[in-house]
mmCIF file of N, CA and C in Angstrom:
data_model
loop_
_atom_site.group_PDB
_atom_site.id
_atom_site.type_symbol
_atom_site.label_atom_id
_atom_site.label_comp_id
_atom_site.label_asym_id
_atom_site.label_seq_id
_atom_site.Cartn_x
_atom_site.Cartn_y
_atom_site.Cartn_z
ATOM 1 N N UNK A 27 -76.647 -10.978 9.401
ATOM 2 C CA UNK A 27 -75.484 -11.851 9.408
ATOM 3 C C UNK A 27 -75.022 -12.036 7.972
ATOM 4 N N UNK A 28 -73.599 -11.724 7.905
ATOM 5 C CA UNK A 28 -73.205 -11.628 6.612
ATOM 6 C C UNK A 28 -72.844 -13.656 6.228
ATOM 7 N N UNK A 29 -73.552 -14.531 5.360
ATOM 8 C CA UNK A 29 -73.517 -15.681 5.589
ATOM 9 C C UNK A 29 -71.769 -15.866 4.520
ATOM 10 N N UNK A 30 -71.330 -17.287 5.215
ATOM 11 C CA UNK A 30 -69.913 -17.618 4.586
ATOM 12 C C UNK A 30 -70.360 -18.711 3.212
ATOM 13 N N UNK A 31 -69.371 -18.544 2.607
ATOM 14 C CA UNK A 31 -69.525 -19.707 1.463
ATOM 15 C C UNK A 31 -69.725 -20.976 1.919
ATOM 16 N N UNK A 32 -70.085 -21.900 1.202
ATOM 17 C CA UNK A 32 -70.272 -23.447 1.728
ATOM 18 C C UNK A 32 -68.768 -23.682 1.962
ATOM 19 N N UNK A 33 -68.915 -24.550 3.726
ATOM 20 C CA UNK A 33 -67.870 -24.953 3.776
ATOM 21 C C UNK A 33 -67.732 -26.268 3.916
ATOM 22 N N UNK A 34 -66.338 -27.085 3.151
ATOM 23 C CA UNK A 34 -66.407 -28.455 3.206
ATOM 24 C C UNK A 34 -66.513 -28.903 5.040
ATOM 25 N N UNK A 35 -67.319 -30.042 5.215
ATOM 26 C CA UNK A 35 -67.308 -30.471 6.067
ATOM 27 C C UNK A 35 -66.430 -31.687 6.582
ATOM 28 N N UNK A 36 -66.610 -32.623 7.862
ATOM 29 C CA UNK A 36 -65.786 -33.368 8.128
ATOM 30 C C UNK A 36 -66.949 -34.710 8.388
ATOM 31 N N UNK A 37 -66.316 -35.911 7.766
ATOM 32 C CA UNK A 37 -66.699 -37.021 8.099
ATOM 33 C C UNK A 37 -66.094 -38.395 8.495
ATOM 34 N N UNK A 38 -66.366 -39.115 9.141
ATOM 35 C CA UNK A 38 -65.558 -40.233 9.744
ATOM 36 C C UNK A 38 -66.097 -41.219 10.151
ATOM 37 N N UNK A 39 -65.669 -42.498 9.580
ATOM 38 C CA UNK A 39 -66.824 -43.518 10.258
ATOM 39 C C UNK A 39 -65.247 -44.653 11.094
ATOM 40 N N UNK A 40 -66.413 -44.530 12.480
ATOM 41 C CA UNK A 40 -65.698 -45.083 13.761
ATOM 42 C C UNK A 40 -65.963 -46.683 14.338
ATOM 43 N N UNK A 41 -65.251 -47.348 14.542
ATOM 44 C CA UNK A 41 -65.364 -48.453 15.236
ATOM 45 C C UNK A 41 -65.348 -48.074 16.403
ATOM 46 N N UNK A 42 -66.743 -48.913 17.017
ATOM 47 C CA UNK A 42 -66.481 -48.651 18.091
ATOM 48 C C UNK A 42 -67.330 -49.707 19.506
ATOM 49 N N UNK A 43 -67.042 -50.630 20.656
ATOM 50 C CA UNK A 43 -67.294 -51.615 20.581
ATOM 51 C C UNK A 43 -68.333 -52.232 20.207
ATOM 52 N N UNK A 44 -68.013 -52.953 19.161
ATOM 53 C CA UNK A 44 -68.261 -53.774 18.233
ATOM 54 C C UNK A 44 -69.080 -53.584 17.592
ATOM 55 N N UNK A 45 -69.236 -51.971 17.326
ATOM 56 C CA UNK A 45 -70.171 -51.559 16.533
ATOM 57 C C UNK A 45 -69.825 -50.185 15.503
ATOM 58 N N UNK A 46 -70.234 -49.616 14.672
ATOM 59 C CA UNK A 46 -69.661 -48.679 13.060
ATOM 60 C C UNK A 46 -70.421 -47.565 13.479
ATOM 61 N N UNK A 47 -69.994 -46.845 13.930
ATOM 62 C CA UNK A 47 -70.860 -45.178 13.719
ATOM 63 C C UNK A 47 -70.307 -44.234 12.881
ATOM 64 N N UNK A 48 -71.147 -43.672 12.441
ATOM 65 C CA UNK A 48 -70.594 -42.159 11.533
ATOM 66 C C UNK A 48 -70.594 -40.798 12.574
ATOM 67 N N UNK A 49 -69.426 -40.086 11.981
ATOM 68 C CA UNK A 49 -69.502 -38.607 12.703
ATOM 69 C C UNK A 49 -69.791 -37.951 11.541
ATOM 70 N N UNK A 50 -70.837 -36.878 11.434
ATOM 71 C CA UNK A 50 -70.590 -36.053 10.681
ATOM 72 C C UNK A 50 -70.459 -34.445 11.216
ATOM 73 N N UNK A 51 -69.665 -33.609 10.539
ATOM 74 C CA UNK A 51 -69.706 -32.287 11.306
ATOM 75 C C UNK A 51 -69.597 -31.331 9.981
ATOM 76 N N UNK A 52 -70.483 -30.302 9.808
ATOM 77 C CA UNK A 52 -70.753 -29.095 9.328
ATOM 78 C C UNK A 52 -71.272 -28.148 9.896
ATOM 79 N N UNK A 53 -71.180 -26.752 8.643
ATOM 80 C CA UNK A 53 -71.403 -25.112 9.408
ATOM 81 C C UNK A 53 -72.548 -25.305 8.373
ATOM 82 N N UNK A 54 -73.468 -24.625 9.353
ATOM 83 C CA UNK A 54 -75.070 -24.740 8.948
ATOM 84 C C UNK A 54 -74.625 -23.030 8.585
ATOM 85 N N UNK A 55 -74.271 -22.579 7.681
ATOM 86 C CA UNK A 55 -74.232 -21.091 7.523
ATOM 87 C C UNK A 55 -75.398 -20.083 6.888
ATOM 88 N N UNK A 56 -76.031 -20.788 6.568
ATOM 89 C CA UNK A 56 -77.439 -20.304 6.706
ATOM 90 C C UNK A 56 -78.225 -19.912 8.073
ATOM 91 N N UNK A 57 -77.599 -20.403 9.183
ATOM 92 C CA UNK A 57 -77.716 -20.064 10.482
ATOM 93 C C UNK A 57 -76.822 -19.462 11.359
ATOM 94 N N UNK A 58 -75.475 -19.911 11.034
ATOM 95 C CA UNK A 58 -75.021 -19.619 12.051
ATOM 96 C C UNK A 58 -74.528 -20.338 12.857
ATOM 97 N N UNK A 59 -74.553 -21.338 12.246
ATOM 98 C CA UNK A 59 -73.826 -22.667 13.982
ATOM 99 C C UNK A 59 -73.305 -23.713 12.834
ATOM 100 N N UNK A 60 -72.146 -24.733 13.901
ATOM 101 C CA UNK A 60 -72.232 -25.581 13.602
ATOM 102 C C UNK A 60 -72.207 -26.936 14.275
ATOM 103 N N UNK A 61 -72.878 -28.048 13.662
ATOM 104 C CA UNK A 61 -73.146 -28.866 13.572
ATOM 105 C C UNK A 61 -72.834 -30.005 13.821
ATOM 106 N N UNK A 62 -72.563 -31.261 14.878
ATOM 107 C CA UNK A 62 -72.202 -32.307 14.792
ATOM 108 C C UNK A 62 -72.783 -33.606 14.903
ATOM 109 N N UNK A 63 -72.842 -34.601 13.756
ATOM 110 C CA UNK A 63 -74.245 -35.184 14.619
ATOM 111 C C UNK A 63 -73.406 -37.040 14.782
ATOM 112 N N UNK A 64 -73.558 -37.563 15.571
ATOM 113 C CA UNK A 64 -72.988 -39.253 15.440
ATOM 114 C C UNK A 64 -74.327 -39.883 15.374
ATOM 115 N N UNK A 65 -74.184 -40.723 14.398
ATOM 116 C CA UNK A 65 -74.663 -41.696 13.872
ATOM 117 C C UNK A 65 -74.798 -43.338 14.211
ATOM 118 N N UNK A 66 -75.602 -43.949 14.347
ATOM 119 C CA UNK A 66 -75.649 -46.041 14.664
ATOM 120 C C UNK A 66 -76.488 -46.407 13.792
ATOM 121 N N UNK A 67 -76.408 -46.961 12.672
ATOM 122 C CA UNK A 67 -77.026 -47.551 12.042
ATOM 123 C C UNK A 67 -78.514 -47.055 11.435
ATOM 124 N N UNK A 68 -77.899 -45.778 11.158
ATOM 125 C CA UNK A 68 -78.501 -44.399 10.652
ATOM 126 C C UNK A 68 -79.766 -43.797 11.621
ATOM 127 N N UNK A 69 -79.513 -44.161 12.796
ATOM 128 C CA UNK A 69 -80.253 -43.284 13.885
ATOM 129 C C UNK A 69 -79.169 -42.401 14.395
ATOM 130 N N UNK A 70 -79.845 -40.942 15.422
ATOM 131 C CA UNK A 70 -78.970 -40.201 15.874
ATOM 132 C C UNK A 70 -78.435 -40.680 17.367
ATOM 133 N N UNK A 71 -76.924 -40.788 17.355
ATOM 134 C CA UNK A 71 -76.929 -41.422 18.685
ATOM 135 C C UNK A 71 -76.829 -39.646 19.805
ATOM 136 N N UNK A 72 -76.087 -38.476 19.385
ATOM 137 C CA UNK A 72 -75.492 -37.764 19.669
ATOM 138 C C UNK A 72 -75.973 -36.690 18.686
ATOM 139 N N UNK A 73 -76.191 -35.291 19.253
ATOM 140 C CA UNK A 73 -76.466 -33.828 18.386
ATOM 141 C C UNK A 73 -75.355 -32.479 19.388
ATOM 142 N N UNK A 74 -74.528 -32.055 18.304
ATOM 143 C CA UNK A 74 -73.898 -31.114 19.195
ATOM 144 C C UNK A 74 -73.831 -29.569 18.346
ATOM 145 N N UNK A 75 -74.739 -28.799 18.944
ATOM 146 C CA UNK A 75 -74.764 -26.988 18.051
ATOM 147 C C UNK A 75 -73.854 -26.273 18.798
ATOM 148 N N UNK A 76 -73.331 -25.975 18.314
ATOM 149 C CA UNK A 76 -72.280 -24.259 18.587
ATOM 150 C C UNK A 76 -72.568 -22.988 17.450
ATOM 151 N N UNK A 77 -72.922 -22.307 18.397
ATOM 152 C CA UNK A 77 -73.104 -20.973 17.083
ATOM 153 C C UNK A 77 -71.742 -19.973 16.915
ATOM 154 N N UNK A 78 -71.656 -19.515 15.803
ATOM 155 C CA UNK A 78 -70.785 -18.864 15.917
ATOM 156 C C UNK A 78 -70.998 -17.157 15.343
ATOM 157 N N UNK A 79 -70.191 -15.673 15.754
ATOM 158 C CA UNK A 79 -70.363 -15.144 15.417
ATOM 159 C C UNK A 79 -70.979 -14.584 14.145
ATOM 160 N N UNK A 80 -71.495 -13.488 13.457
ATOM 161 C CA UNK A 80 -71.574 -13.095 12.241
ATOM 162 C C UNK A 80 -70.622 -12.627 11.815
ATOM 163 N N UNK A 81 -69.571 -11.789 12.194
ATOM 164 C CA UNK A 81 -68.126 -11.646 11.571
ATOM 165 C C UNK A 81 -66.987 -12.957 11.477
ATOM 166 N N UNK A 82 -67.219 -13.696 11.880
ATOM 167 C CA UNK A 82 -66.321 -14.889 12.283
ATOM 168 C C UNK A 82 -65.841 -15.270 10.572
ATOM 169 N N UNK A 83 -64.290 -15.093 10.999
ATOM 170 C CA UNK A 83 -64.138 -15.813 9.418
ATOM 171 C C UNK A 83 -63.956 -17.245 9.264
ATOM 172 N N UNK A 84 -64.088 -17.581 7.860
ATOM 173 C CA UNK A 84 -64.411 -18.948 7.319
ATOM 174 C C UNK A 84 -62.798 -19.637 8.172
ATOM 175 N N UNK A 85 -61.730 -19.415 8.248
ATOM 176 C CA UNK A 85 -60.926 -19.831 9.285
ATOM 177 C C UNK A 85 -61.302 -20.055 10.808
ATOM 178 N N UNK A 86 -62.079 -18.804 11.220
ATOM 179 C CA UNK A 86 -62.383 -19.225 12.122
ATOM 180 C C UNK A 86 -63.573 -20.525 12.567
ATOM 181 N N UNK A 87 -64.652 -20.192 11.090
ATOM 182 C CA UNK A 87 -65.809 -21.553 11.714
ATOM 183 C C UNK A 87 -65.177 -22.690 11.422
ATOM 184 N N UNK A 88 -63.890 -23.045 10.382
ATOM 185 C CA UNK A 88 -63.427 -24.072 10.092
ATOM 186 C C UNK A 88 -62.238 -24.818 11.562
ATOM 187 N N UNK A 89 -62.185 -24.078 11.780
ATOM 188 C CA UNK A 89 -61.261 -24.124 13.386
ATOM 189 C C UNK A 89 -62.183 -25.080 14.374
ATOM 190 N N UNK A 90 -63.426 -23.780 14.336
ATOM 191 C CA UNK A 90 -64.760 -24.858 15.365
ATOM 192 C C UNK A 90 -64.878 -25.847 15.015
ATOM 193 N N UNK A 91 -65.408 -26.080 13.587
ATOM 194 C CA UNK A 91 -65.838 -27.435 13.314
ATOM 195 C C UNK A 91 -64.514 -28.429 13.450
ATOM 196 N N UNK A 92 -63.587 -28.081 13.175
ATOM 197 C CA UNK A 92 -62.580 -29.461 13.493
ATOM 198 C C UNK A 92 -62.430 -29.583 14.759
ATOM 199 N N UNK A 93 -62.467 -28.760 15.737
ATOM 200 C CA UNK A 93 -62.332 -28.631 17.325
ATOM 201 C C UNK A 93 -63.652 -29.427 17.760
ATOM 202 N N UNK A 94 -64.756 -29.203 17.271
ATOM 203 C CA UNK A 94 -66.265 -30.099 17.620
ATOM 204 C C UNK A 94 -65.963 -31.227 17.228
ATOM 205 N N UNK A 95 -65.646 -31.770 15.635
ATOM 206 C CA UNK A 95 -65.658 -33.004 15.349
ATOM 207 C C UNK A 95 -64.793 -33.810 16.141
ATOM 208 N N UNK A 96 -63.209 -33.269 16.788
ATOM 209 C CA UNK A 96 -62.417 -34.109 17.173
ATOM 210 C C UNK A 96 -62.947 -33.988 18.934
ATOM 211 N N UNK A 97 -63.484 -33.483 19.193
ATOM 212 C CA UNK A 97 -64.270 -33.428 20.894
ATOM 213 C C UNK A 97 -65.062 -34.341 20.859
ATOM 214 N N UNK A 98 -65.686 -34.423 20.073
ATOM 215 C CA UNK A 98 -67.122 -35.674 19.747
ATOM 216 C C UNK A 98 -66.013 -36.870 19.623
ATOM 217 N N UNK A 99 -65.205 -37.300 18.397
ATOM 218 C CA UNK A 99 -64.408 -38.360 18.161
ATOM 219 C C UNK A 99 -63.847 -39.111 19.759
ATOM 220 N N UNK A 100 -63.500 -37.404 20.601
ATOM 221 C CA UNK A 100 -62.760 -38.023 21.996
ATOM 222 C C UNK A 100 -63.949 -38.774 22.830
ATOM 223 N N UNK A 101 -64.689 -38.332 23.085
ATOM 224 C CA UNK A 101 -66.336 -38.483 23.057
ATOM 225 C C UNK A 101 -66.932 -40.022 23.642
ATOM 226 N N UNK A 102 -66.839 -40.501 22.110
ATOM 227 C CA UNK A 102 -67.138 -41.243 22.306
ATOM 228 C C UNK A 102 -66.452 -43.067 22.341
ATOM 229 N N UNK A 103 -64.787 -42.172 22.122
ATOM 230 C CA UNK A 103 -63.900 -43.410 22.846
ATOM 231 C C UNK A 103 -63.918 -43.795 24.053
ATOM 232 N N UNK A 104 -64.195 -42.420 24.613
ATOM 233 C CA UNK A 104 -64.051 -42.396 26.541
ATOM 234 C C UNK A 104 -65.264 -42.851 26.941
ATOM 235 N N UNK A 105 -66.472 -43.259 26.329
ATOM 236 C CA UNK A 105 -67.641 -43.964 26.583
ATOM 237 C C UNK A 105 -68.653 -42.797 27.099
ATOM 238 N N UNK A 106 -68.560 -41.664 26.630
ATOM 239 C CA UNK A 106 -69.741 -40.787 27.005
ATOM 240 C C UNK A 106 -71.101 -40.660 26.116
ATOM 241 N N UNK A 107 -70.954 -41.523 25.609
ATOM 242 C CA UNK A 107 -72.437 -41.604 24.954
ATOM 243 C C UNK A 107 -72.886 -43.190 25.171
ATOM 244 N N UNK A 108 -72.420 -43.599 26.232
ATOM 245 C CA UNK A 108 -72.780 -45.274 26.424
ATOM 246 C C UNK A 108 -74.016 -45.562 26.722
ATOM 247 N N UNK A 109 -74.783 -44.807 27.800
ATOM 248 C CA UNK A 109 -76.297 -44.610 27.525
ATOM 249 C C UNK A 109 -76.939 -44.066 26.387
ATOM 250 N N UNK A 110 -76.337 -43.421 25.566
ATOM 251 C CA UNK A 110 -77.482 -43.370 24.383
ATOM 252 C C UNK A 110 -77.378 -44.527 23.371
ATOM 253 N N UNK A 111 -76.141 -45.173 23.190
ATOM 254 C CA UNK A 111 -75.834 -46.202 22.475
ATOM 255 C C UNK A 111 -76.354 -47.020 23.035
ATOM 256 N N UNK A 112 -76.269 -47.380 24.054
ATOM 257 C CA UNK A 112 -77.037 -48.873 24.950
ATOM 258 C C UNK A 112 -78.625 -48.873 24.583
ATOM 259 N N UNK A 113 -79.386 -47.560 25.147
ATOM 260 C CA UNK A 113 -80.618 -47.320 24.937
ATOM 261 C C UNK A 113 -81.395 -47.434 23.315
ATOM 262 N N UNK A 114 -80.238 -47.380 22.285
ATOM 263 C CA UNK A 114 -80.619 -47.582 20.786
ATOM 264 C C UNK A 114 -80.536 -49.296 20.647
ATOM 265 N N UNK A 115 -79.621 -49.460 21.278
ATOM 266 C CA UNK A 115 -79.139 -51.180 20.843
ATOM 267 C C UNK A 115 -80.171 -52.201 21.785
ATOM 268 N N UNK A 116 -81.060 -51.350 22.725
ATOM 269 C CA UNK A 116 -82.574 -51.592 22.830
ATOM 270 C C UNK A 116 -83.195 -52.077 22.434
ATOM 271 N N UNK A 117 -83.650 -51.043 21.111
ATOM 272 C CA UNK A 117 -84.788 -50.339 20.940
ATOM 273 C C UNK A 117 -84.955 -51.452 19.195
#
């Protein structure tokens, strides 16, 4: 696998009820995939891998990763991570 240069990643910190999470999303290009992980109060609430080709150009993994980060963002407005958030706010 021919690896891509470091690429800037995407970050965002979300309100969300009544609580602050971080998204972060990068290309692990040392592997091959990338990366999305949401965050609560620096535990993982959420992990999302997509790999992507070895020819794939840096347009293209930069495409994924904004397409992952803003899928996750939709995510977790629509309340699909409400059991893992509930189960942290537990613990």
């Amino acid at each position: 696998m021919s690896a891509l240069a470091p690429l800037p990643g995407y970050n965002h910190d979300l309100p969300f009820r009544g609580g602050r999470f971080h998204l972060q999303t990068e290309a692990l290009v040392s592997s091959g995939k990338v990366e999305s992980v949401l965050f609560c109060r620096g535990a993982v609430v959420c992990r999302r891998l997509i790999v992507y080709a070895a020819g794939d150009s840096s347009d293209r993994v930069v495409e994924m990763m904004k397409s992952q980060h803003m899928e996750m963002m939709r995510a977790l407005k629509k309340g699909e991570f409400k059991k893992e958030i509930d189960a942290l706010r537990e613990s």
